[in-house]
Coordinates of C-alpha atoms and ligand atoms in Angstrom, one line a residue:
M12 CA 28.4 6.4 -89.0
E13 CA 25.6 7.2 -86.7
T14 CA 26.3 6.4 -83.0
I15 CA 23.5 5.0 -80.9
Y16 CA 23.4 6.7 -77.5
E17 CA 21.6 4.8 -74.7
K18 CA 21.4 5.4 -71.0
I19 CA 21.0 2.7 -68.3
T20 CA 18.1 3.6 -66.0
A21 CA 15.9 2.0 -63.4
D22 CA 13.9 0.4 -66.2
N23 CA 15.4 -3.2 -66.2
K24 CA 13.5 -4.3 -69.3
K25 CA 14.9 -1.4 -71.3
N26 CA 18.3 -2.1 -69.9
D27 CA 18.1 -5.8 -71.1
E28 CA 17.2 -4.5 -74.5
I29 CA 20.2 -2.1 -74.6
I30 CA 22.6 -4.9 -73.5
A31 CA 21.2 -7.4 -76.1
K32 CA 21.7 -4.8 -78.8
A33 CA 25.3 -4.1 -77.6
V34 CA 26.1 -7.8 -77.5
D35 CA 24.8 -8.1 -81.0
I36 CA 26.9 -5.2 -82.3
I37 CA 30.1 -6.6 -80.7
K38 CA 29.4 -10.2 -82.0
N39 CA 29.1 -8.7 -85.5
G40 CA 32.4 -6.9 -85.3
G41 CA 31.2 -3.5 -84.1
L42 CA 32.2 -1.2 -81.3
V43 CA 30.4 -0.3 -78.1
A44 CA 31.6 2.1 -75.4
F45 CA 30.4 1.1 -71.9
P46 CA 31.1 2.1 -68.3
T47 CA 33.4 0.1 -66.0
E48 CA 34.2 0.9 -62.4
T49 CA 37.5 2.6 -63.5
V50 CA 36.7 4.6 -66.6
Y51 CA 34.6 4.1 -69.8
G52 CA 35.9 1.4 -72.1
L53 CA 35.6 1.1 -75.9
G54 CA 34.6 -2.6 -76.4
G55 CA 35.0 -4.9 -79.4
N56 CA 35.3 -8.6 -79.9
A57 CA 38.8 -9.4 -78.6
L58 CA 39.1 -12.6 -80.6
N59 CA 38.4 -10.8 -83.9
S60 CA 41.4 -9.0 -85.3
E61 CA 39.2 -6.8 -87.5
S62 CA 37.4 -5.5 -84.3
S63 CA 40.7 -4.7 -82.7
K64 CA 41.9 -2.8 -85.8
K65 CA 38.7 -0.8 -85.6
I66 CA 39.3 0.1 -82.0
Y67 CA 42.8 1.5 -82.9
Q68 CA 41.2 3.4 -85.7
A69 CA 38.4 4.9 -83.7
K70 CA 40.7 6.0 -80.9
G71 CA 43.6 7.1 -83.2
R72 CA 45.7 4.8 -81.0
P73 CA 49.1 3.5 -82.1
S74 CA 48.6 -0.2 -83.0
D75 CA 51.6 -1.4 -80.9
N76 CA 49.7 -0.3 -77.8
P77 CA 47.9 -3.5 -76.6
L78 CA 44.3 -3.8 -75.5
I79 CA 43.0 -5.3 -72.2
V80 CA 40.6 -8.3 -72.6
H81 CA 37.6 -8.2 -70.3
I82 CA 35.9 -11.4 -69.0
G83 CA 32.8 -12.1 -67.0
N84 CA 33.8 -15.2 -65.2
I85 CA 37.0 -17.0 -64.2
G86 CA 36.3 -20.0 -66.4
Q87 CA 37.0 -17.8 -69.4
I88 CA 40.7 -17.5 -68.5
D89 CA 41.3 -21.0 -69.9
G90 CA 40.1 -19.9 -73.3
I91 CA 42.8 -17.2 -73.8
A92 CA 45.7 -17.9 -71.4
E93 CA 48.2 -20.7 -71.6
E94 CA 48.8 -20.6 -67.8
F95 CA 47.1 -19.2 -64.8
P96 CA 49.9 -19.2 -62.1
E97 CA 49.1 -19.7 -58.4
K98 CA 49.9 -16.1 -57.5
A99 CA 47.5 -14.9 -60.3
K100 CA 44.8 -17.1 -58.9
A101 CA 45.3 -15.7 -55.4
L102 CA 45.0 -12.1 -56.8
A103 CA 41.9 -13.1 -58.8
D104 CA 40.4 -14.5 -55.6
K105 CA 41.0 -11.4 -53.7
F106 CA 40.4 -8.6 -56.3
W107 CA 38.2 -9.9 -59.1
P108 CA 35.8 -8.7 -60.1
G109 CA 37.6 -5.4 -59.7
P110 CA 40.1 -2.9 -61.1
L111 CA 43.1 -5.3 -61.5
T112 CA 44.5 -6.4 -64.9
M113 CA 46.9 -9.4 -65.1
V114 CA 49.2 -10.0 -68.0
L115 CA 49.3 -13.7 -68.8
K116 CA 50.8 -15.9 -71.6
K117 CA 48.4 -15.8 -74.5
K118 CA 46.8 -18.7 -76.4
P119 CA 47.1 -18.6 -80.2
C120 CA 43.4 -17.7 -80.5
V121 CA 44.1 -14.2 -79.2
P122 CA 45.0 -12.2 -82.3
L123 CA 48.3 -10.2 -82.3
E124 CA 46.2 -7.2 -83.3
T125 CA 44.6 -7.4 -79.8
T126 CA 47.9 -7.7 -78.0
G127 CA 49.8 -5.2 -80.0
G128 CA 52.0 -7.9 -81.3
L129 CA 52.9 -9.3 -77.9
G130 CA 52.9 -13.0 -76.9
T131 CA 51.0 -12.1 -73.7
V132 CA 47.5 -11.0 -73.0
A133 CA 46.2 -8.5 -70.4
V134 CA 43.0 -9.8 -68.7
R135 CA 40.6 -8.1 -66.3
M136 CA 37.2 -9.0 -64.8
P137 CA 35.4 -5.7 -64.1
A138 CA 32.9 -5.2 -61.3
H139 CA 30.6 -2.5 -62.8
K140 CA 27.1 -3.8 -63.1
T141 CA 26.7 -2.7 -66.7
A142 CA 30.0 -4.2 -67.8
K143 CA 29.0 -7.4 -66.0
M144 CA 25.7 -7.5 -67.9
L145 CA 27.5 -7.1 -71.2
L146 CA 30.1 -9.8 -70.2
S147 CA 27.5 -12.3 -69.1
S148 CA 27.2 -13.0 -72.8
G149 CA 30.4 -14.9 -72.5
L150 CA 32.1 -12.6 -75.0
Y151 CA 35.8 -11.7 -74.6
I152 CA 35.7 -7.9 -74.9
A153 CA 38.8 -5.9 -75.7
A154 CA 38.3 -2.5 -74.2
P155 CA 40.8 0.3 -73.9
S156 CA 39.7 3.6 -72.4
A157 CA 37.0 5.2 -74.6
N158 CA 38.8 8.4 -75.3
T159 CA 40.7 9.8 -78.3
S160 CA 44.3 8.6 -77.8
G161 CA 46.3 11.1 -75.7
K162 CA 43.3 12.7 -74.0
P163 CA 42.2 12.2 -70.4
S164 CA 40.3 8.9 -70.0
P165 CA 36.5 9.5 -69.9
T166 CA 34.7 9.2 -66.6
K167 CA 31.4 10.4 -68.0
G168 CA 29.3 9.3 -71.0
S169 CA 29.3 12.9 -72.3
Y170 CA 33.1 12.7 -72.7
V171 CA 32.9 9.5 -74.7
Y172 CA 30.4 11.3 -76.9
E173 CA 32.7 14.3 -77.3
D174 CA 35.6 12.1 -78.4
L175 CA 33.9 9.2 -80.3
N176 CA 30.5 10.3 -81.6
G177 CA 30.3 9.2 -85.3
R178 CA 33.2 6.9 -85.0
I179 CA 31.7 3.9 -83.1
D180 CA 28.4 2.0 -83.2
M181 CA 27.0 2.6 -79.7
I182 CA 27.6 4.4 -76.4
I183 CA 26.0 3.1 -73.2
E184 CA 25.9 5.7 -70.4
D185 CA 25.6 4.8 -66.8
D186 CA 26.7 7.4 -64.2
T187 CA 28.3 5.1 -61.7
V188 CA 32.0 5.1 -62.8
N189 CA 33.5 5.6 -59.4
I190 CA 37.2 4.8 -59.3
G191 CA 38.3 7.3 -61.9
V192 CA 41.7 6.0 -63.0
E193 CA 42.4 2.9 -65.1
S194 CA 43.0 -0.5 -63.7
T195 CA 46.2 -1.5 -61.9
I196 CA 48.3 -3.7 -64.4
I197 CA 50.5 -6.5 -63.1
D198 CA 52.6 -8.8 -65.3
M199 CA 52.3 -12.3 -63.9
T200 CA 54.5 -13.9 -66.6
R201 CA 57.7 -12.7 -64.9
E202 CA 59.6 -14.6 -62.2
V203 CA 58.8 -11.8 -59.8
P204 CA 55.3 -10.3 -60.7
T205 CA 55.9 -6.7 -61.8
L206 CA 53.6 -3.7 -61.5
L207 CA 53.3 -2.1 -64.9
R208 CA 50.7 0.5 -64.2
P209 CA 49.6 1.8 -60.8
G210 CA 45.9 2.0 -60.1
H211 CA 43.3 1.9 -57.3
I212 CA 44.5 -1.5 -56.1
S213 CA 47.9 -0.4 -54.8
R214 CA 51.3 -2.1 -54.6
E215 CA 50.7 -2.4 -50.9
D216 CA 47.3 -4.2 -51.4
I217 CA 48.9 -6.7 -53.8
E218 CA 51.9 -7.4 -51.6
K219 CA 49.6 -8.3 -48.8
V220 CA 48.3 -11.2 -50.9
I221 CA 51.4 -12.5 -52.9
G222 CA 54.4 -10.9 -51.1
H223 CA 57.1 -8.8 -52.8
I224 CA 56.5 -7.5 -56.3
D225 CA 58.7 -5.5 -58.6
V226 CA 57.7 -2.1 -59.9
D227 CA 58.6 -1.1 -63.5
E228 CA 61.1 1.7 -63.1
T229 CA 59.3 3.9 -65.6
I230 CA 56.3 4.3 -63.3
A231 CA 58.1 5.2 -60.2
G232 CA 56.9 8.3 -58.4
I233 CA 58.3 11.8 -58.6
E234 CA 61.2 11.2 -56.3
N235 CA 62.7 8.5 -58.6
Y236 CA 61.1 9.8 -61.7
K237 CA 63.1 9.1 -64.9
K238 CA 62.1 10.6 -68.2
V239 CA 61.0 7.7 -70.4
D240 CA 63.4 7.4 -73.4
E241 CA 64.6 4.6 -75.6
N242 CA 66.9 3.3 -72.8
T243 CA 64.1 2.9 -70.3
K244 CA 61.5 1.3 -72.4
P245 CA 58.4 0.6 -70.2
L246 CA 57.2 -3.0 -70.0
A247 CA 53.6 -1.8 -70.7
P248 CA 53.9 -0.3 -74.1
G249 CA 51.1 2.3 -73.5
M250 CA 53.0 3.9 -70.7
M251 CA 55.4 5.3 -73.2
Y252 CA 53.0 7.7 -74.8
R253 CA 52.1 11.2 -73.6
H254 CA 48.7 10.6 -72.1
Y255 CA 45.8 12.1 -70.3
A256 CA 46.9 15.5 -71.4
P257 CA 44.6 18.6 -71.2
D258 CA 44.9 21.0 -74.2
A259 CA 46.8 23.7 -72.2
S260 CA 50.2 23.2 -70.7
L261 CA 50.1 21.6 -67.2
A262 CA 53.0 22.1 -64.7
L263 CA 53.4 20.2 -61.5
V264 CA 54.8 22.2 -58.5
D265 CA 56.5 19.8 -56.2
S266 CA 58.4 20.0 -52.9
E267 CA 59.4 17.6 -50.2
N268 CA 56.3 18.6 -48.3
K269 CA 53.7 17.8 -50.9
G270 CA 51.1 20.6 -51.3
G271 CA 52.9 22.5 -48.5
K272 CA 53.2 26.2 -47.9
S273 CA 56.1 26.8 -50.4
V274 CA 54.1 25.0 -53.1
V275 CA 50.9 27.1 -52.6
E276 CA 53.0 30.3 -52.6
H277 CA 54.8 29.4 -55.7
I278 CA 51.7 28.4 -57.6
T279 CA 50.0 31.6 -56.5
K280 CA 53.0 33.6 -57.8
L281 CA 52.9 31.8 -61.2
A282 CA 49.1 32.2 -61.5
L283 CA 49.3 35.9 -60.8
E284 CA 51.9 36.3 -63.5
D285 CA 49.6 34.5 -65.9
I286 CA 46.6 36.5 -65.2
S287 CA 48.5 39.7 -65.5
N288 CA 49.1 38.5 -69.1
N289 CA 45.3 37.8 -69.4
R290 CA 45.8 34.1 -69.5
K291 CA 43.0 31.9 -68.1
T292 CA 44.6 29.8 -65.4
V293 CA 43.5 26.7 -63.4
I294 CA 45.0 25.7 -60.1
L295 CA 44.4 22.1 -59.2
T296 CA 44.5 21.7 -55.4
T297 CA 42.7 20.0 -52.5
D298 CA 40.1 20.9 -49.9
E299 CA 42.9 21.4 -47.3
N300 CA 44.5 24.2 -49.3
T301 CA 41.6 26.1 -50.7
D302 CA 41.4 28.7 -47.9
I303 CA 45.1 29.4 -48.1
Y304 CA 44.7 30.3 -51.8
K305 CA 41.7 32.4 -50.9
K306 CA 43.8 34.4 -48.4
L307 CA 46.8 34.8 -50.8
M308 CA 44.7 35.9 -53.7
S309 CA 42.8 38.4 -51.7
E310 CA 46.2 39.8 -50.3
A311 CA 47.3 40.1 -54.0
N312 CA 44.0 42.1 -54.6
V313 CA 42.6 39.7 -57.1
S314 CA 39.0 40.8 -57.5
D315 CA 36.1 38.5 -56.6
E316 CA 34.8 38.8 -60.1
S317 CA 37.9 37.3 -61.7
I318 CA 38.3 34.3 -59.5
L319 CA 36.3 31.1 -58.8
F320 CA 36.9 28.7 -56.0
T321 CA 35.1 25.4 -56.6
K322 CA 35.2 21.7 -55.9
C323 CA 35.8 19.6 -59.0
T324 CA 32.6 17.7 -58.4
D325 CA 30.4 20.9 -58.1
F326 CA 32.0 22.6 -61.1
F327 CA 29.8 21.0 -63.7
K328 CA 26.6 22.0 -62.0
T329 CA 27.6 25.6 -62.5
L330 CA 29.5 25.5 -65.8
S331 CA 26.7 27.3 -67.7
D332 CA 26.5 30.1 -65.1
I333 CA 30.2 30.9 -65.1
S334 CA 31.0 34.4 -66.2
N335 CA 33.5 35.0 -68.9
N336 CA 35.4 37.5 -66.6
I337 CA 36.9 34.7 -64.5
L338 CA 40.6 34.4 -65.0
I339 CA 41.6 32.1 -62.2
Y340 CA 39.8 28.9 -61.3
V341 CA 41.0 27.3 -58.1
V342 CA 39.7 23.7 -58.3
S343 CA 39.8 21.2 -55.5
L344 CA 40.2 17.7 -56.7
G345 CA 39.2 16.3 -53.3
N346 CA 40.8 15.6 -50.0
R347 CA 44.5 15.0 -49.7
G348 CA 43.9 12.9 -46.6
E349 CA 41.7 10.6 -48.7
L350 CA 43.6 9.8 -51.9
S351 CA 40.8 7.9 -53.6
S352 CA 38.8 11.1 -53.8
I353 CA 41.7 12.7 -55.8
E354 CA 41.9 9.6 -57.9
Q355 CA 38.2 9.6 -58.6
N356 CA 38.2 13.3 -59.8
L357 CA 41.6 13.7 -61.5
F358 CA 40.5 13.1 -65.1
M359 CA 37.4 15.2 -64.6
G360 CA 39.7 18.0 -63.3
L361 CA 41.9 17.7 -66.4
R362 CA 38.9 17.6 -68.7
L363 CA 37.3 20.7 -67.1
C364 CA 40.5 22.6 -67.9
N365 CA 39.6 22.1 -71.6
D366 CA 35.9 22.9 -71.0
I367 CA 36.8 26.4 -69.7
G368 CA 39.5 27.0 -72.3
A369 CA 42.3 27.2 -69.7
E370 CA 45.6 28.5 -71.0
S371 CA 47.8 27.5 -68.1
I372 CA 47.3 24.9 -65.4
Y373 CA 49.2 24.2 -62.2
S374 CA 48.8 21.2 -60.0
E375 CA 50.2 20.3 -56.6
T376 CA 51.8 16.9 -56.2
F377 CA 51.1 13.9 -53.9
D378 CA 52.9 11.4 -51.8
T379 CA 53.2 8.1 -53.7
D380 CA 52.1 5.6 -51.1
N381 CA 48.9 3.7 -51.7
Q382 CA 46.7 5.3 -54.4
G383 CA 49.1 8.3 -54.5
L384 CA 51.3 6.3 -57.0
A385 CA 48.4 6.1 -59.5
V386 CA 47.6 9.7 -59.1
M387 CA 51.2 10.9 -59.5
N388 CA 51.7 8.5 -62.5
R389 CA 48.8 10.1 -64.3
L390 CA 49.7 13.6 -63.4
I391 CA 53.3 13.3 -64.5
K392 CA 52.1 11.9 -67.9
A393 CA 49.5 14.6 -68.2
A394 CA 52.2 17.2 -67.5
G395 CA 54.5 15.8 -70.1
D396 CA 57.5 16.1 -67.7
K397 CA 56.9 19.8 -66.7
I398 CA 57.8 19.5 -63.0
I399 CA 58.9 22.6 -61.0
K400 CA 60.7 21.9 -57.8
V401 CA 60.4 24.5 -55.0
Ligands
AMP17 P1 44.0 1.2 -71.7 O1 43.3 0.1 -72.4 O2 43.9 2.5 -72.4 O3 43.7 1.2 -70.3 O4 45.5 0.8 -71.9 C1 45.8 -0.6 -71.7 C2 47.3 -0.6 -71.4 O5 47.6 -1.9 -70.9 C3 48.2 -0.5 -72.6 O6 48.5 0.8 -72.8 C4 49.4 -1.3 -72.1 O7 50.3 -0.4 -71.5 C5 48.9 -2.3 -71.1 N1 48.9 -3.6 -71.7 C6 47.9 -4.3 -72.3 N2 48.3 -5.5 -72.7 C7 49.5 -5.7 -72.2 C8 50.5 -6.8 -72.3 N3 50.2 -7.9 -72.9 N4 51.7 -6.6 -71.8 C9 52.0 -5.4 -71.1 N5 51.1 -4.4 -71.1 C10 49.9 -4.5 -71.6
MG18 MG1 43.9 4.7 -72.1

């Protein structure tokens, strides 16, 4: 199938045409990838079981992994959910439109294909202007992240293209995806609302509005981290799968003092071993530690030609200029003191490891308060359990 690729620009008339075309495609059972404020979504008509089947097919996603239904206004809740509890209303008041997904009891009109066979439906009202334009059509749009299942979620149109070109009807690009990890998911059907997936809206943010919530044990941070097996089945089915993974193996190097001296020294040691075996290596770090790696690498006599220090956000500007001689890339994901910068760049960082053909990847870890829980949750999944304690 030929995939139409359109870009949102300052030309509003053209934008309206793009949106009208996208709405038409979705109404007719087709699939359109579009930006939201978290990551790009792959949208289909949530009330059409055939559309949902197509989404699973295009992504190569297991069909027991339910889809999030996106809405454009609060009045639409009534069309798909049996109940909208008071606490859910309070959260909607505070955080919608925004990166929060609430699991509610579903109405029969929502096909089981959309909910992965569950009697509940996950609902979100996104804040991104392009998503809002699309949703002003009144459609219910099922939209998982627009990546091939298992890969890092796409934060750029070009990544969607890389994964889904030829498999879907249309891609709408708009550069302003700015949160970078998927929405926070909270189950509002349980007696005590339960956090199923951490995201930009943190547990702390939610508890300020509705008081204590539970946290699904399978998403706990690294201190309480339990390997997910049959005995600890996550409440959000998608959290079971290895996810977000770059092609090369990623190991997390953790210590009580996150990103502290012992971590930097250990990562340097491992990276030096790798390059002595001619393996291309990426170190994922933060602005605070970049100079320390510089010093250690220079003490180890790593030549300037074989190492590149870069910020994740600058990396793409220089990708085409990068020499093939580089063996170690020290990439800053952002600022440890400002966790939302890490959150925003994390998937980009994981994708760039693929772009440069990395053979080993090491990342520091983060404290799990506020957005740190979302960052660590994604990193642990991407690492597929490879955690080195120092
Ligand atoms: P994605 O669309 O890739 O952001 O993934 C959506 C995730 O939402 C799924 O992987 C599930 O873990 C979760 N989810 C969606 N619907 C439900 C539901 N009804 N109950 C629990 N979790 C859900
Ligand atoms: Mg996903």
